[in-house]
Coordinates of C-alpha atoms in Angstrom, one line a residue:
M26 CA 121.9 150.7 160.0
A27 CA 123.9 149.6 157.0
T28 CA 122.2 147.3 154.4
L29 CA 123.9 144.0 154.0
L30 CA 124.3 142.7 150.5
P31 CA 123.7 139.0 149.9
P32 CA 126.8 137.0 149.3
P33 CA 127.8 136.5 145.7
K34 CA 126.3 133.5 144.0
R35 CA 128.7 130.5 144.0
Q36 CA 129.8 129.4 140.6
K37 CA 128.5 125.9 139.7
L38 CA 131.3 123.5 138.9
Y39 CA 131.2 120.4 136.8
N40 CA 133.9 118.0 138.0
G41 CA 135.9 121.0 139.1
V42 CA 135.5 122.8 135.8
P43 CA 133.3 125.9 135.5
E44 CA 130.2 125.5 133.3
P45 CA 131.0 126.3 129.7
E46 CA 129.2 129.2 128.1
K47 CA 126.1 128.2 126.1
A48 CA 126.7 128.4 122.4
L49 CA 124.4 130.7 120.5
P50 CA 122.1 128.8 118.1
E51 CA 123.5 128.7 114.6
Q52 CA 121.6 131.0 112.3
S53 CA 119.7 129.2 109.6
P54 CA 120.9 130.1 106.1
N55 CA 118.6 131.6 103.5
V56 CA 118.0 129.6 100.3
I57 CA 116.4 130.5 97.0
V58 CA 113.5 128.2 96.3
Q59 CA 111.6 127.7 93.0
F60 CA 108.2 126.0 93.4
V61 CA 107.2 124.0 90.4
S62 CA 104.2 121.8 89.6
E63 CA 104.9 118.1 89.7
D64 CA 102.4 117.5 86.9
D65 CA 104.0 119.6 84.1
G66 CA 107.1 121.2 85.7
S67 CA 105.7 124.7 85.2
A68 CA 106.7 127.4 87.8
L69 CA 104.0 128.1 90.3
A70 CA 105.5 131.5 91.3
P71 CA 108.7 133.5 90.9
A72 CA 111.7 132.2 92.9
V73 CA 111.7 133.3 96.5
S74 CA 114.3 133.6 99.2
L75 CA 113.4 131.8 102.4
P76 CA 115.1 130.8 105.7
A77 CA 116.0 127.1 105.3
N78 CA 114.4 126.2 108.5
V79 CA 110.8 127.2 107.5
S80 CA 108.6 124.3 108.4
R81 CA 106.7 122.2 105.8
E82 CA 103.4 123.5 107.1
D83 CA 104.6 127.1 106.5
L84 CA 105.8 126.1 103.0
Q85 CA 102.3 124.8 102.4
S86 CA 100.7 128.0 103.5
L87 CA 103.1 130.0 101.3
V88 CA 102.3 128.0 98.2
N89 CA 98.6 128.3 98.8
T90 CA 99.0 132.0 99.2
L91 CA 101.0 132.3 95.9
T92 CA 98.8 130.0 93.8
S93 CA 95.3 129.5 95.3
K94 CA 92.3 130.9 93.5
T95 CA 90.0 129.9 96.3
D96 CA 89.8 130.3 100.1
E97 CA 90.1 126.5 100.7
P98 CA 93.7 125.6 101.4
V99 CA 95.1 122.7 99.5
P100 CA 97.5 120.3 101.2
F101 CA 100.7 119.7 99.3
Q102 CA 103.6 117.3 99.3
F103 CA 107.0 118.7 98.5
H104 CA 110.1 117.0 97.2
V105 CA 113.4 117.8 95.6
A106 CA 114.8 115.5 92.9
L107 CA 118.3 114.1 93.6
P108 CA 120.9 114.8 90.9
A109 CA 121.8 111.8 88.7
D110 CA 125.1 111.2 90.5
A111 CA 123.4 111.0 93.9
V112 CA 120.5 108.7 92.9
T113 CA 120.6 105.3 94.7
N114 CA 118.7 102.1 94.3
E115 CA 116.6 103.1 97.3
S116 CA 115.3 106.6 96.3
T117 CA 115.5 109.2 93.6
R118 CA 114.1 112.1 95.6
I119 CA 114.1 113.8 98.9
V120 CA 110.7 114.4 100.5
V121 CA 110.4 117.6 102.6
S122 CA 108.8 116.3 105.8
K123 CA 110.2 118.8 108.3
S124 CA 112.0 121.6 106.6
I125 CA 114.4 122.2 103.7
E126 CA 117.3 122.5 106.2
A127 CA 116.5 119.3 108.0
D128 CA 115.7 117.2 105.0
V129 CA 117.5 118.6 101.9
L130 CA 120.6 120.4 103.1
S131 CA 121.3 117.8 105.8
H132 CA 120.7 114.8 103.4
P133 CA 123.5 112.2 103.6
S134 CA 124.2 112.6 99.9
H135 CA 125.3 116.3 100.5
A136 CA 124.0 117.0 97.0
F137 CA 122.7 120.5 97.9
S138 CA 124.1 123.6 99.5
P139 CA 122.6 126.9 100.5
E140 CA 124.1 128.5 97.4
D141 CA 122.0 126.3 95.1
I142 CA 118.6 127.3 93.6
L143 CA 116.4 124.5 95.0
V144 CA 113.7 123.4 92.7
V145 CA 110.9 122.1 95.0
R146 CA 108.2 120.1 93.2
C147 CA 104.7 120.4 94.6
S148 CA 102.0 117.8 94.2
P149 CA 98.5 118.5 95.6
Q150 CA 97.1 115.9 98.1
S151 CA 93.6 114.8 99.1
V152 CA 91.7 117.3 101.3
F153 CA 90.8 114.4 103.6
R154 CA 93.2 112.2 105.5
V155 CA 93.1 108.5 106.3
R156 CA 94.3 107.5 109.8
P157 CA 96.8 104.6 109.7
A158 CA 95.7 101.3 111.3
T159 CA 97.6 100.4 114.5
R160 CA 95.7 97.4 116.0
C161 CA 93.7 94.4 115.1
S162 CA 90.1 95.1 116.1
S163 CA 88.6 91.7 115.0
S164 CA 89.8 88.2 114.1
L165 CA 86.9 86.6 112.3
S166 CA 86.9 82.8 112.0
G167 CA 84.4 80.8 109.9
H168 CA 86.3 79.8 106.8
T169 CA 87.8 76.3 107.0
S170 CA 90.4 76.7 104.3
P171 CA 92.8 79.4 103.3
I172 CA 91.3 82.8 102.4
L173 CA 92.2 83.5 98.8
C174 CA 90.4 86.9 98.1
A175 CA 88.9 89.7 100.0
S176 CA 87.1 92.9 98.9
F177 CA 85.3 95.8 100.7
S178 CA 82.1 97.0 99.1
P179 CA 82.3 100.5 97.5
T180 CA 80.7 102.2 100.6
G181 CA 82.9 100.2 103.0
N182 CA 79.8 98.8 104.9
L183 CA 80.3 95.2 103.8
L184 CA 83.2 92.8 103.2
A185 CA 83.2 89.8 101.0
T186 CA 85.8 87.0 101.3
G187 CA 86.4 83.9 99.2
S188 CA 88.1 80.7 100.4
G189 CA 89.3 77.3 99.5
D190 CA 86.4 75.8 101.4
T191 CA 84.1 76.5 98.3
N192 CA 82.2 79.3 100.2
A193 CA 82.2 83.1 100.0
R194 CA 81.3 85.0 103.1
L195 CA 79.8 88.4 103.8
W196 CA 80.7 90.3 106.9
D197 CA 79.0 93.3 108.5
L198 CA 81.6 96.0 109.2
F199 CA 79.4 98.0 111.6
T200 CA 79.4 95.1 114.0
E201 CA 82.4 93.2 112.6
T202 CA 80.4 90.0 112.6
P203 CA 79.4 87.4 109.9
S204 CA 76.5 88.4 107.8
H205 CA 75.9 85.6 105.3
T206 CA 77.5 82.5 103.9
L207 CA 77.3 82.2 100.1
T208 CA 77.3 78.5 99.2
G209 CA 77.0 77.2 95.7
H210 CA 80.5 76.8 94.2
R211 CA 81.9 73.3 93.9
G212 CA 85.5 74.5 94.0
W213 CA 87.7 77.1 95.6
V214 CA 86.3 80.7 95.4
L215 CA 89.1 82.5 93.6
C216 CA 87.8 86.0 93.1
V217 CA 85.0 88.3 94.5
E218 CA 84.0 91.6 92.8
W219 CA 81.4 94.2 93.9
E220 CA 79.2 96.1 91.5
A221 CA 80.0 99.8 92.1
L222 CA 76.5 100.5 93.4
E223 CA 76.8 97.7 95.9
R224 CA 73.6 96.0 94.6
K225 CA 75.3 92.8 93.5
L226 CA 78.3 90.7 94.3
A227 CA 80.0 88.4 91.7
T228 CA 82.2 85.4 92.6
G229 CA 84.3 83.2 90.4
G230 CA 85.4 79.7 91.3
H231 CA 87.7 76.9 90.5
D232 CA 84.7 75.1 89.1
G233 CA 84.6 77.5 86.2
H234 CA 81.3 79.1 87.3
V235 CA 80.5 82.7 87.9
R236 CA 77.8 83.4 90.5
I237 CA 75.8 86.6 91.2
W238 CA 74.6 87.3 94.8
D239 CA 72.2 89.7 96.5
P240 CA 74.3 91.1 99.4
E241 CA 71.3 92.0 101.5
T242 CA 69.9 88.5 101.7
G243 CA 73.0 86.4 100.8
K244 CA 70.8 84.5 98.3
P245 CA 72.0 83.7 94.7
I246 CA 70.5 85.7 91.9
G247 CA 69.6 82.9 89.5
D248 CA 71.8 79.9 88.6
A249 CA 75.5 80.0 88.0
L250 CA 76.8 81.5 84.7
K251 CA 78.3 78.6 82.9
G252 CA 80.5 78.6 79.9
H253 CA 84.1 78.6 80.9
T254 CA 85.8 75.2 80.8
K255 CA 88.5 76.0 83.4
W256 CA 88.6 78.1 86.5
I257 CA 87.9 81.8 86.8
T258 CA 90.9 84.1 87.3
S259 CA 89.4 87.6 87.4
L260 CA 86.1 89.5 87.3
S261 CA 85.3 93.1 86.3
W262 CA 82.0 95.0 86.2
E263 CA 81.1 97.6 83.6
P264 CA 81.6 101.1 85.0
I265 CA 78.6 102.9 86.5
H266 CA 79.2 106.1 84.5
I267 CA 78.6 104.0 81.3
N268 CA 75.8 101.7 82.4
P269 CA 74.2 102.6 85.8
S270 CA 71.0 100.5 85.6
S271 CA 72.3 97.1 84.6
P272 CA 76.1 96.9 84.2
R273 CA 77.5 93.9 82.5
L274 CA 80.2 91.6 83.9
A275 CA 83.4 90.3 82.3
S276 CA 85.1 87.1 83.5
S277 CA 88.5 85.8 82.5
S278 CA 89.5 82.2 82.8
K279 CA 92.4 79.7 82.7
D280 CA 90.8 78.4 79.4
G281 CA 92.1 81.4 77.5
T282 CA 88.8 83.2 77.0
V283 CA 87.0 86.3 78.4
K284 CA 83.3 86.2 78.5
V285 CA 81.0 89.2 78.8
W286 CA 77.7 88.5 80.6
A287 CA 74.4 90.6 80.4
I288 CA 73.4 90.2 84.1
A289 CA 69.9 91.5 83.5
T290 CA 69.0 88.7 81.0
R291 CA 71.6 86.2 82.4
R292 CA 72.9 85.6 78.9
L293 CA 76.4 85.5 77.4
E294 CA 76.8 88.5 75.1
Y295 CA 80.1 87.6 73.5
T296 CA 83.3 85.7 74.0
L297 CA 86.8 87.2 73.5
G298 CA 88.9 84.3 72.2
G299 CA 92.1 85.7 70.9
H300 CA 94.5 84.7 73.7
T301 CA 96.3 81.3 73.3
A302 CA 96.9 80.7 77.0
S303 CA 95.4 81.5 80.4
V304 CA 93.9 85.0 80.7
N305 CA 95.1 86.1 84.2
V306 CA 93.4 89.6 84.6
V307 CA 90.5 91.4 83.0
R308 CA 89.8 95.1 83.6
W309 CA 86.8 97.1 82.3
G310 CA 88.1 100.6 81.6
G311 CA 86.0 103.7 81.3
G312 CA 87.7 105.3 78.4
G313 CA 88.2 104.1 74.8
L314 CA 87.8 105.7 71.4
N315 CA 84.2 106.9 72.1
G316 CA 84.1 106.8 75.9
K317 CA 82.0 103.7 75.8
G318 CA 84.5 101.5 77.7
V319 CA 87.2 99.1 76.8
L320 CA 88.4 95.7 78.1
Y321 CA 92.0 95.2 79.0
T322 CA 93.2 91.6 79.3
A323 CA 96.6 90.2 80.4
S324 CA 97.6 86.6 79.6
S325 CA 100.1 83.9 80.0
D326 CA 100.7 84.0 76.2
R327 CA 102.9 87.1 77.0
T328 CA 100.4 89.6 75.4
V329 CA 98.1 92.3 76.6
R330 CA 95.0 92.8 74.5
I331 CA 92.6 95.7 74.4
W332 CA 89.1 95.2 73.1
D333 CA 86.1 97.4 72.3
A334 CA 83.6 96.7 75.1
N335 CA 80.7 97.0 72.6
G336 CA 81.0 94.0 70.4
G337 CA 84.4 92.7 71.4
K338 CA 86.5 94.1 68.5
I339 CA 90.2 93.9 69.1
L340 CA 91.9 97.3 69.3
H341 CA 95.5 96.6 70.3
I342 CA 97.8 93.6 70.8
L343 CA 100.8 94.5 73.0
K344 CA 103.6 92.0 72.7
D345 CA 106.5 93.7 74.7
H346 CA 106.6 91.3 77.7
A347 CA 108.9 88.3 77.5
H348 CA 107.0 86.1 80.0
W349 CA 103.6 85.6 81.5
V350 CA 101.7 88.8 82.2
T351 CA 100.2 88.2 85.6
T352 CA 99.0 91.6 86.9
L353 CA 97.4 94.7 85.4
S354 CA 96.2 98.0 86.9
L355 CA 94.5 101.2 85.6
N356 CA 95.0 104.6 87.1
T357 CA 91.2 104.8 87.1
D358 CA 90.7 101.6 89.1
F359 CA 89.7 103.3 92.3
V360 CA 87.0 105.7 90.8
L361 CA 85.6 102.9 88.7
R362 CA 85.4 100.6 91.6
T363 CA 83.7 103.1 94.0
G364 CA 81.5 104.7 91.3
P365 CA 79.5 107.6 92.8
F366 CA 80.7 107.1 96.4
D367 CA 83.4 109.4 97.7
H368 CA 84.8 110.6 101.1
T369 CA 81.7 112.8 101.7
G370 CA 79.5 109.8 102.3
K371 CA 76.6 111.1 100.2
R372 CA 74.5 108.4 98.5
P373 CA 73.0 108.8 95.0
T374 CA 69.2 109.2 94.9
S375 CA 68.7 107.5 91.5
D376 CA 70.6 105.7 88.7
E377 CA 70.9 109.0 86.8
D378 CA 72.3 110.7 89.9
A379 CA 74.8 107.8 90.4
Q380 CA 75.8 108.0 86.7
S381 CA 76.4 111.8 86.8
R382 CA 78.4 111.6 90.0
A383 CA 80.5 108.6 88.8
L384 CA 81.1 110.4 85.5
A385 CA 82.2 113.6 87.3
R386 CA 84.7 111.7 89.4
Y387 CA 86.0 109.8 86.3
N388 CA 86.4 113.0 84.2
A389 CA 88.1 114.8 87.1
L390 CA 90.8 112.1 87.2
V391 CA 91.3 111.8 83.4
S392 CA 91.0 115.6 82.7
S393 CA 94.8 116.1 82.8
T394 CA 96.0 112.6 81.7
S395 CA 94.5 109.7 79.8
E396 CA 93.5 106.4 81.2
L397 CA 96.8 104.7 81.9
M398 CA 97.7 101.1 82.3
I399 CA 100.6 99.3 84.0
T400 CA 101.3 95.6 83.3
G401 CA 103.5 93.4 85.4
S402 CA 105.1 90.1 84.3
D403 CA 107.2 87.1 85.4
D404 CA 110.0 88.7 83.2
H405 CA 110.6 90.9 86.3
T406 CA 109.5 94.1 84.5
L407 CA 106.5 96.4 84.2
F408 CA 105.3 98.5 81.3
L409 CA 103.4 101.8 81.5
W410 CA 100.9 102.4 78.6
S411 CA 98.8 105.3 77.4
L412 CA 96.6 103.8 74.7
F413 CA 94.0 106.5 74.2
P414 CA 94.2 110.3 74.1
S415 CA 93.1 112.2 77.2
R416 CA 89.9 114.1 77.2
S417 CA 91.8 117.4 77.2
D418 CA 94.1 116.4 74.3
S419 CA 92.1 117.2 71.1
S420 CA 95.3 117.1 68.9
V421 CA 95.5 113.3 69.0
P422 CA 93.2 111.7 66.4
S423 CA 90.8 109.1 67.8
E424 CA 91.8 106.7 65.1
T425 CA 95.2 106.2 66.8
A426 CA 94.4 102.6 67.5
A427 CA 93.6 101.7 63.9
S428 CA 96.5 103.6 62.4
N429 CA 98.9 101.8 64.6
G430 CA 97.8 98.4 63.6
G431 CA 97.2 97.4 67.2
K432 CA 100.8 97.9 68.2
L433 CA 101.7 100.9 70.4
K434 CA 104.9 101.7 72.2
P435 CA 104.9 101.8 76.0
L436 CA 105.5 105.1 77.8
A437 CA 108.1 103.5 80.0
R438 CA 109.7 100.2 80.9
L439 CA 109.9 99.8 84.6
T440 CA 112.9 97.7 85.7
G441 CA 114.6 96.9 89.0
H442 CA 112.8 93.9 90.5
Q443 CA 114.9 90.8 90.8
R444 CA 112.1 88.3 90.7
Q445 CA 108.6 87.9 89.3
V446 CA 106.2 90.8 89.7
A447 CA 103.3 89.6 91.8
H448 CA 101.0 92.6 91.9
V449 CA 100.8 96.2 90.7
A450 CA 98.4 98.9 91.9
F451 CA 97.8 102.6 91.0
S452 CA 97.1 105.0 93.9
P453 CA 93.5 106.4 93.9
D454 CA 94.7 109.8 92.6
G455 CA 96.8 108.2 89.8
R456 CA 100.0 109.9 90.9
W457 CA 101.7 106.8 92.1
A458 CA 102.0 103.2 91.2
A459 CA 103.4 100.5 93.4
S460 CA 104.6 97.0 92.5
A461 CA 105.2 94.0 94.7
A462 CA 107.5 91.1 93.7
W463 CA 108.9 87.8 94.9
D464 CA 112.2 89.6 95.7
N465 CA 110.7 90.7 99.0
S466 CA 110.5 94.3 98.0
V467 CA 107.9 96.9 97.0
R468 CA 108.9 99.6 94.4
L469 CA 107.3 103.0 94.0
W470 CA 106.9 104.7 90.6
E471 CA 105.6 108.0 89.3
G472 CA 102.1 107.1 88.0
R473 CA 102.2 109.4 84.9
T474 CA 105.8 108.9 83.7
G475 CA 106.9 105.5 85.2
K476 CA 110.0 107.0 86.7
F477 CA 111.4 105.1 89.7
V478 CA 110.9 106.8 93.0
A479 CA 111.9 104.5 95.9
T480 CA 112.3 100.9 97.0
L481 CA 110.4 99.9 100.2
R482 CA 112.3 97.2 102.1
G483 CA 111.2 95.5 105.2
H484 CA 109.5 92.2 104.3
I485 CA 111.5 89.0 104.6
G486 CA 109.3 87.0 102.3
A487 CA 107.6 87.4 98.9
V488 CA 105.1 90.3 98.7
Y489 CA 101.8 89.1 97.3
R490 CA 99.4 92.0 97.4
L491 CA 99.2 95.8 97.7
T492 CA 96.4 98.2 98.5
W493 CA 96.3 102.0 98.8
S494 CA 94.4 104.3 101.3
A495 CA 91.8 106.5 99.7
D496 CA 93.9 109.6 100.2
S497 CA 96.9 108.1 98.4
R498 CA 99.2 108.8 101.4
L499 CA 99.5 105.2 102.7
L500 CA 100.4 101.9 101.0
V501 CA 99.7 98.5 102.6
S502 CA 101.6 95.3 101.6
A503 CA 100.8 91.7 102.4
S504 CA 103.5 89.1 102.4
K505 CA 104.5 85.5 102.7
D506 CA 106.3 86.5 105.9
T507 CA 102.9 86.6 107.7
T508 CA 102.9 90.4 108.2
L509 CA 101.2 93.4 106.8
K510 CA 103.2 96.6 106.6
I511 CA 101.9 100.2 106.2
W512 CA 104.3 102.4 104.3
D513 CA 104.4 106.2 104.7
L514 CA 105.0 108.1 101.4
K515 CA 106.6 111.0 103.3
T516 CA 109.6 108.9 104.4
Y517 CA 109.4 105.7 102.3
K518 CA 109.7 103.9 105.5
I519 CA 107.4 101.5 107.5
K520 CA 104.8 103.6 109.4
T521 CA 103.2 100.6 111.1
D522 CA 104.0 96.9 111.2
L523 CA 100.9 94.7 111.6
P524 CA 101.9 91.2 112.8
G525 CA 99.2 88.8 113.9
H526 CA 98.6 86.3 111.1
T527 CA 100.3 82.9 111.8
D528 CA 100.8 82.0 108.1
E529 CA 101.1 83.6 104.7
V530 CA 98.8 86.6 103.9
Y531 CA 97.2 86.2 100.5
C532 CA 94.9 89.2 100.3
V533 CA 94.4 92.7 101.7
D534 CA 92.1 95.6 101.1
F535 CA 91.7 99.1 102.4
V536 CA 88.6 101.3 102.9
A537 CA 88.1 104.4 104.9
D538 CA 90.4 103.8 108.0
K539 CA 89.9 100.0 108.0
I540 CA 92.2 97.3 106.5
V541 CA 91.1 93.7 106.0
S542 CA 93.5 90.8 105.5
G543 CA 93.2 87.0 105.0
G544 CA 95.5 84.1 104.2
R545 CA 96.6 80.6 104.9
D546 CA 95.7 80.7 108.6
R547 CA 91.9 80.9 107.6
V548 CA 91.3 84.0 109.7
V549 CA 89.9 87.3 108.5
K550 CA 91.5 90.2 110.4
I551 CA 90.2 93.7 110.5
W552 CA 92.7 96.4 111.5
K553 CA 91.8 99.9 112.7
N554 CA 93.4 103.0 114.3

């Protein structure tokens, strides 16, 4: 019996037309890539030829293989600088988030082709990663007036807020419930500041008083520190790596003075009285000529002054701004604020242990660059300053301050904002600086050179405050438009929009994977992943 063959398969038709043959996938071109360090521009390895569609993760593995001296892989961010004729007001670089082919060769500017030698700049990232918040986990009521300031403790276990109802409040972040109400001020509580070992909390009020509190009991430590004749604008503790056992406290005021208090004896050590108008910000830096600390003050008299923290001698007077100087940030702010506490969660066993840990963290940050400062003003500009030589730069004499007569040139003038600058903040690793302004925008700058990187647009109201995640990968902004926005530094776009407040948001802070915000609606909101 003959074997019957099955009938031929009927050809599938699409509207009477045979199916077109599937096109073969286009072969990805090869490109020549030169990996260079973002810090100093030095080549990390000889130029290599790679398929353009190699993923970012594979690029990271390749750079680790070429450069790593240890078995621990280091995460990197990669970007390619746009040529001058392709730079826009929105960005000056292309971040490689997927592959060179998808991000660089397909960029709308068409600035690069497979025939070019692509210089890919590599910057190391934190070995830990912070998860972006996506939801509001708690709305905490209790304040009866707008919330003006909020700050997480260095370990992230406690939260302090200050309000126009004359009270500061402590909140327990394990249970997200009220802990203590700190009553004593006779005016608005304008600023709250934690000691870096979390043993004390300082608050400054509209009544001109500075008060010190025990966060465990919520009780005041002695009476108010009185001496200012107008309200307190800013507080700053002496760094733990300089004085671990009894750090002093600096307070700035609308009365044009800065006072340094010895908290152990509750006495005024000295007053800095050189400014002729309101002192808006004070920061206690960890560097200086002898590593014993310096005080940075920004004032409405259009000057920024730098003082020796031991005795209050004036070191510099910076007169480059043309209007009130309203905000100031150091690239060491994060390590000074958190002292010995890092992402490992280990607690110091003694004051000496805390001092050595804090000093190690500080030295690690300033080993490659000095302690830098950015100042922002109502003249719509910012200035980047390097006033003291870095620890690694022995060629710069330590008498630089004296020989310059208190007048140094800024490293860079940062322009682009169309309205007053409201806030500036360095990222924890010091590689970035972000500025918020009344023109509804946030601008991103290179932290070591002051070069413009990108404009972050999305808010429809003035942006009041900024805060960074501990891994320097995320930036959070708080605005008059009632929203918080989390920005992703891979794309310079909004990663998460956090609506929920019913009025202007005045303050925001970020610790671990928690964000806190407060504002005119009198509600403290905690945001989580």
